[in-house]
Amino acid sequence: GAGVSQTPSNKVTEKGKYVELRCDPISGHTALYWYRQSLGQGPEFLIYFQGTGAADDSGLPNDRFFAVRPEGSVSTLKIQRTERGDSAVYLCASSLVHDTEAFFGQGTRLTVV
Amino acid sequence: QKEVEQDPGPLSVPEGAIVSLNCTYSNSAFQYFMWYRQYSRKGPELLMYTYSSGNKEDGRFTAQVDKSSKYISLFIRDSQPSDSATYLCAMSGFNYQLIWGAGTKLIIKP
């Protein structure tokens, strides 16, 4: 596709449920990033993939959060036992190589009720 | 204290005015400086990318970096209503992990 695609656009889930958020990066981009953005804040780094492997997962807040990128393209962010504090916009970005010129998707707005 | 400080605004200016947006930072290791524009319910869009100190111009946009003062600026000339958005600064060291400001909401009044 022409840009980074994220699905779903919006997700409402009940506290304690499991959710999966999908990111389809720009074709050919080897680096993929997940960020979380709370209202009125800048994005907060979660995890970075280079190819299939997680090169830096230091931003994941706890072990309820996990992300995969099994074929080096599409990535899924998984959140177990969701909490109301997980409500935010989850942004995915990709870049050709690991540098700062990353291109963002429109985000998935997660609401935990 | 946050690593990157940015006034959240909102900043409201009339159409055609010159807009000045700024960020300050504390980490002297930052080498890469970016400005992103984010429209409501959209992802951030890269506007300007600068390495180290100096100026960079692209159309109506000029980015300035003053590493000695740990201060970066984005100037928008001939501002248009379509420039109304939130502007986020972001920066990183050689690990390329971006640290973001909170964003400044800009409103251009027709």
Tab-separated table of C-alpha atoms in Angstrom:
chain	number	residue	atom	x	y	z
A	1	GLY	CA	0.000	0.000	0.000
A	2	ALA	CA	0.924	3.648	-0.233
A	3	GLY	CA	1.205	4.224	3.496
A	4	VAL	CA	1.173	2.529	6.876
A	5	SER	CA	-2.184	0.914	7.522
A	6	GLN	CA	-3.548	0.136	10.980
A	7	THR	CA	-6.626	-1.870	11.847
A	8	PRO	CA	-9.027	-1.479	13.457
A	9	SER	CA	-9.344	2.307	13.550
A	10	ASN	CA	-11.257	2.098	16.784
A	11	LYS	CA	-11.559	-0.663	19.351
A	12	VAL	CA	-13.728	-0.665	22.448
A	13	THR	CA	-13.154	-3.537	24.838
A	14	GLU	CA	-14.111	-4.485	28.355
A	15	LYS	CA	-11.621	-4.414	31.173
A	16	GLY	CA	-9.838	-7.746	31.442
A	17	LYS	CA	-10.267	-8.716	27.784
A	18	TYR	CA	-7.540	-9.491	25.258
A	19	VAL	CA	-7.004	-7.297	22.189
A	20	GLU	CA	-4.886	-7.434	19.057
A	21	LEU	CA	-3.932	-4.390	17.023
A	22	ARG	CA	-2.576	-4.815	13.507
A	23	CYS	CA	-0.045	-2.771	11.548
A	24	ASP	CA	0.729	-3.145	7.855
A	25	PRO	CA	3.895	-1.116	7.103
A	26	ILE	CA	5.031	0.464	3.869
A	27	SER	CA	6.254	-2.224	1.511
A	28	GLY	CA	10.007	-2.720	1.750
A	29	HIS	CA	10.407	-0.963	5.090
A	30	THR	CA	12.530	-3.113	7.383
A	31	ALA	CA	12.050	-1.129	10.591
A	32	LEU	CA	8.699	-1.013	12.377
A	33	TYR	CA	7.802	0.885	15.526
A	34	TRP	CA	4.886	0.881	17.947
A	35	TYR	CA	4.048	3.963	19.991
A	36	ARG	CA	1.270	4.840	22.409
A	37	GLN	CA	-0.195	8.342	22.516
A	38	SER	CA	-2.373	9.564	25.347
A	39	LEU	CA	-4.574	12.622	25.008
A	40	GLY	CA	-2.539	15.814	24.939
A	41	GLN	CA	0.772	13.989	24.933
A	42	GLY	CA	3.410	13.103	22.413
A	43	PRO	CA	3.860	9.481	21.318
A	44	GLU	CA	5.569	7.172	23.799
A	45	PHE	CA	7.886	4.506	22.389
A	46	LEU	CA	6.850	0.899	23.001
A	47	ILE	CA	8.858	-1.427	20.749
A	48	TYR	CA	10.958	-1.449	17.594
A	49	PHE	CA	11.409	-4.318	15.114
A	50	GLN	CA	14.238	-4.736	12.653
A	51	GLY	CA	12.993	-7.412	10.302
A	52	THR	CA	11.336	-10.174	12.298
A	53	GLY	CA	13.092	-9.558	15.588
A	54	ALA	CA	12.312	-7.102	18.349
A	55	ALA	CA	15.472	-4.993	18.470
A	56	ASP	CA	14.302	-2.840	21.383
A	57	ASP	CA	11.280	-3.594	23.570
A	58	SER	CA	12.313	-1.358	26.448
A	59	GLY	CA	9.179	0.761	26.142
A	60	LEU	CA	6.665	-2.013	26.765
A	61	PRO	CA	5.075	-1.044	30.088
A	62	ASN	CA	4.662	-4.575	31.502
A	63	ASP	CA	4.303	-8.219	30.512
A	64	ARG	CA	0.678	-7.772	29.471
A	65	PHE	CA	2.002	-6.161	26.285
A	66	PHE	CA	3.574	-8.225	23.533
A	67	ALA	CA	4.223	-7.660	19.837
A	68	VAL	CA	5.209	-9.908	16.946
A	69	ARG	CA	6.300	-9.512	13.355
A	70	PRO	CA	6.685	-13.112	12.172
A	71	GLU	CA	7.415	-12.504	8.493
A	72	GLY	CA	9.123	-9.143	8.747
A	73	SER	CA	6.149	-7.238	7.389
A	74	VAL	CA	2.817	-7.088	9.243
A	75	SER	CA	3.034	-6.644	13.000
A	76	THR	CA	0.511	-7.330	15.742
A	77	LEU	CA	0.499	-5.663	19.144
A	78	LYS	CA	-1.188	-7.842	21.723
A	79	ILE	CA	-2.522	-6.667	25.068
A	80	GLN	CA	-3.700	-9.155	27.673
A	81	ARG	CA	-6.015	-8.444	30.598
A	82	THR	CA	-6.660	-4.909	29.427
A	83	GLU	CA	-6.955	-2.137	31.993
A	84	ARG	CA	-8.674	1.248	31.749
A	85	GLY	CA	-5.229	2.862	31.823
A	86	ASP	CA	-4.401	1.153	28.526
A	87	SER	CA	-6.876	3.455	26.762
A	88	ALA	CA	-4.908	5.497	24.238
A	89	VAL	CA	-4.148	5.786	20.544
A	90	TYR	CA	-1.685	3.120	19.460
A	91	LEU	CA	0.460	4.307	16.570
A	92	CYS	CA	2.557	2.222	14.235
A	93	ALA	CA	5.361	3.632	12.092
A	94	SER	CA	7.797	2.187	9.608
A	95	SER	CA	11.040	3.310	8.021
A	96	LEU	CA	13.241	1.987	5.246
A	97	VAL	CA	16.040	1.322	7.688
A	98	HIS	CA	16.391	2.061	11.379
A	99	ASP	CA	16.617	5.811	11.373
A	100	THR	CA	14.473	8.731	12.351
A	101	GLU	CA	12.519	9.288	9.130
A	102	ALA	CA	9.572	7.143	10.105
A	103	PHE	CA	6.126	7.245	8.524
A	104	PHE	CA	3.100	6.820	10.747
A	105	GLY	CA	-0.254	5.149	10.332
A	106	GLN	CA	-3.463	6.803	11.462
A	107	GLY	CA	-3.467	4.867	14.719
A	108	THR	CA	-5.886	2.578	16.543
A	109	ARG	CA	-7.928	4.295	19.227
A	110	LEU	CA	-8.309	1.771	22.060
A	111	THR	CA	-10.914	2.383	24.724
A	112	VAL	CA	-11.121	0.054	27.709
A	113	VAL	CA	-14.412	0.321	29.571
B	1	GLN	CA	11.457	17.508	34.402
B	2	LYS	CA	10.681	16.068	30.981
B	3	GLU	CA	13.528	15.536	28.508
B	4	VAL	CA	11.661	17.579	25.908
B	5	GLU	CA	9.472	20.549	26.815
B	6	GLN	CA	6.915	22.037	24.458
B	7	ASP	CA	4.193	24.578	25.203
B	8	PRO	CA	0.834	22.870	24.539
B	9	GLY	CA	-0.886	26.100	23.452
B	10	PRO	CA	-3.259	26.602	21.844
B	11	LEU	CA	-1.514	29.212	19.727
B	12	SER	CA	-3.989	31.229	17.680
B	13	VAL	CA	-2.794	33.550	14.905
B	14	PRO	CA	-4.443	35.255	11.914
B	15	GLU	CA	-4.009	33.878	8.421
B	16	GLY	CA	-0.841	35.120	6.749
B	17	ALA	CA	1.090	35.591	10.001
B	18	ILE	CA	4.498	34.091	10.719
B	19	VAL	CA	4.240	31.319	13.276
B	20	SER	CA	7.043	30.385	15.660
B	21	LEU	CA	6.926	27.035	17.462
B	22	ASN	CA	9.603	25.954	19.922
B	23	CYS	CA	10.944	23.117	22.009
B	24	THR	CA	13.634	22.942	24.653
B	25	TYR	CA	15.461	19.819	25.689
B	26	SER	CA	17.881	18.683	28.348
B	27	ASN	CA	19.822	15.785	26.802
B	28	SER	CA	22.976	17.017	25.094
B	29	ALA	CA	23.296	13.656	23.299
B	30	PHE	CA	20.405	14.478	20.967
B	31	GLN	CA	21.657	14.827	17.384
B	32	TYR	CA	18.556	14.403	15.222
B	33	PHE	CA	15.676	16.846	15.403
B	34	MET	CA	12.315	16.553	13.757
B	35	TRP	CA	9.048	18.374	13.481
B	36	TYR	CA	5.842	16.458	12.881
B	37	ARG	CA	2.379	17.772	12.096
B	38	GLN	CA	-0.627	15.874	13.419
B	39	TYR	CA	-4.184	16.532	12.359
B	40	SER	CA	-7.020	15.447	14.605
B	41	ARG	CA	-7.475	11.648	14.617
B	42	LYS	CA	-4.513	11.147	12.291
B	43	GLY	CA	-0.977	9.901	12.771
B	44	PRO	CA	1.967	12.333	12.903
B	45	GLU	CA	3.375	13.402	9.526
B	46	LEU	CA	7.062	14.275	9.187
B	47	LEU	CA	7.588	17.930	8.175
B	48	MET	CA	11.230	18.700	8.806
B	49	TYR	CA	14.293	16.646	9.694
B	50	THR	CA	17.574	18.224	10.803
B	51	TYR	CA	20.853	16.765	11.889
B	52	SER	CA	22.849	18.720	14.488
B	53	SER	CA	22.781	22.532	14.583
B	54	GLY	CA	21.763	24.891	11.837
B	55	ASN	CA	18.844	25.905	9.689
B	56	LYS	CA	16.831	24.033	7.108
B	57	GLU	CA	14.219	25.504	4.823
B	58	ASP	CA	11.475	23.759	2.873
B	59	GLY	CA	8.910	25.960	1.210
B	60	ARG	CA	7.075	27.961	3.881
B	61	PHE	CA	8.736	25.998	6.690
B	62	THR	CA	12.087	26.711	8.356
B	63	ALA	CA	13.585	24.598	11.120
B	64	GLN	CA	16.334	25.916	13.381
B	65	VAL	CA	18.442	24.015	15.864
B	66	ASP	CA	20.628	25.680	18.481
B	67	LYS	CA	22.412	22.899	20.307
B	68	SER	CA	24.338	25.299	22.559
B	69	SER	CA	21.023	26.522	23.991
B	70	LYS	CA	19.247	23.165	23.594
B	71	TYR	CA	16.482	24.937	21.725
B	72	ILE	CA	14.768	24.149	18.437
B	73	SER	CA	12.264	26.158	16.444
B	74	LEU	CA	9.889	25.759	13.539
B	75	PHE	CA	8.799	28.836	11.600
B	76	ILE	CA	5.823	28.844	9.265
B	77	ARG	CA	5.567	31.749	6.827
B	78	ASP	CA	2.326	32.932	5.221
B	79	SER	CA	0.304	30.678	7.518
B	80	GLN	CA	-2.864	29.127	6.093
B	81	PRO	CA	-5.996	27.743	7.799
B	82	SER	CA	-4.900	24.308	6.528
B	83	ASP	CA	-1.822	24.639	8.774
B	84	SER	CA	-4.111	24.352	11.814
B	85	ALA	CA	-2.956	21.185	13.567
B	86	THR	CA	-0.831	20.001	16.463
B	87	TYR	CA	2.908	20.332	15.883
B	88	LEU	CA	5.161	17.883	17.674
B	89	CYS	CA	8.911	18.108	18.029
B	90	ALA	CA	10.886	14.895	18.348
B	91	MET	CA	14.560	14.211	18.777
B	92	SER	CA	17.014	11.383	19.281
B	93	GLY	CA	20.603	10.452	19.777
B	94	PHE	CA	22.467	7.854	17.744
B	95	ASN	CA	20.188	5.079	18.987
B	96	TYR	CA	17.427	6.714	16.887
B	97	GLN	CA	14.879	6.266	19.669
B	98	LEU	CA	12.608	9.285	19.383
B	99	ILE	CA	11.763	11.374	22.421
B	100	TRP	CA	8.739	13.588	21.799
B	101	GLY	CA	7.377	16.859	23.019
B	102	ALA	CA	3.717	16.983	24.027
B	103	GLY	CA	2.791	19.016	20.951
B	104	THR	CA	1.579	22.588	20.394
B	105	LYS	CA	-1.940	23.066	19.064
B	106	LEU	CA	-1.894	25.736	16.333
B	107	ILE	CA	-5.012	27.534	15.127
B	108	ILE	CA	-4.863	29.746	12.025
B	109	LYS	CA	-7.877	32.056	11.899
B	110	PRO	CA	-9.161	32.978	8.396
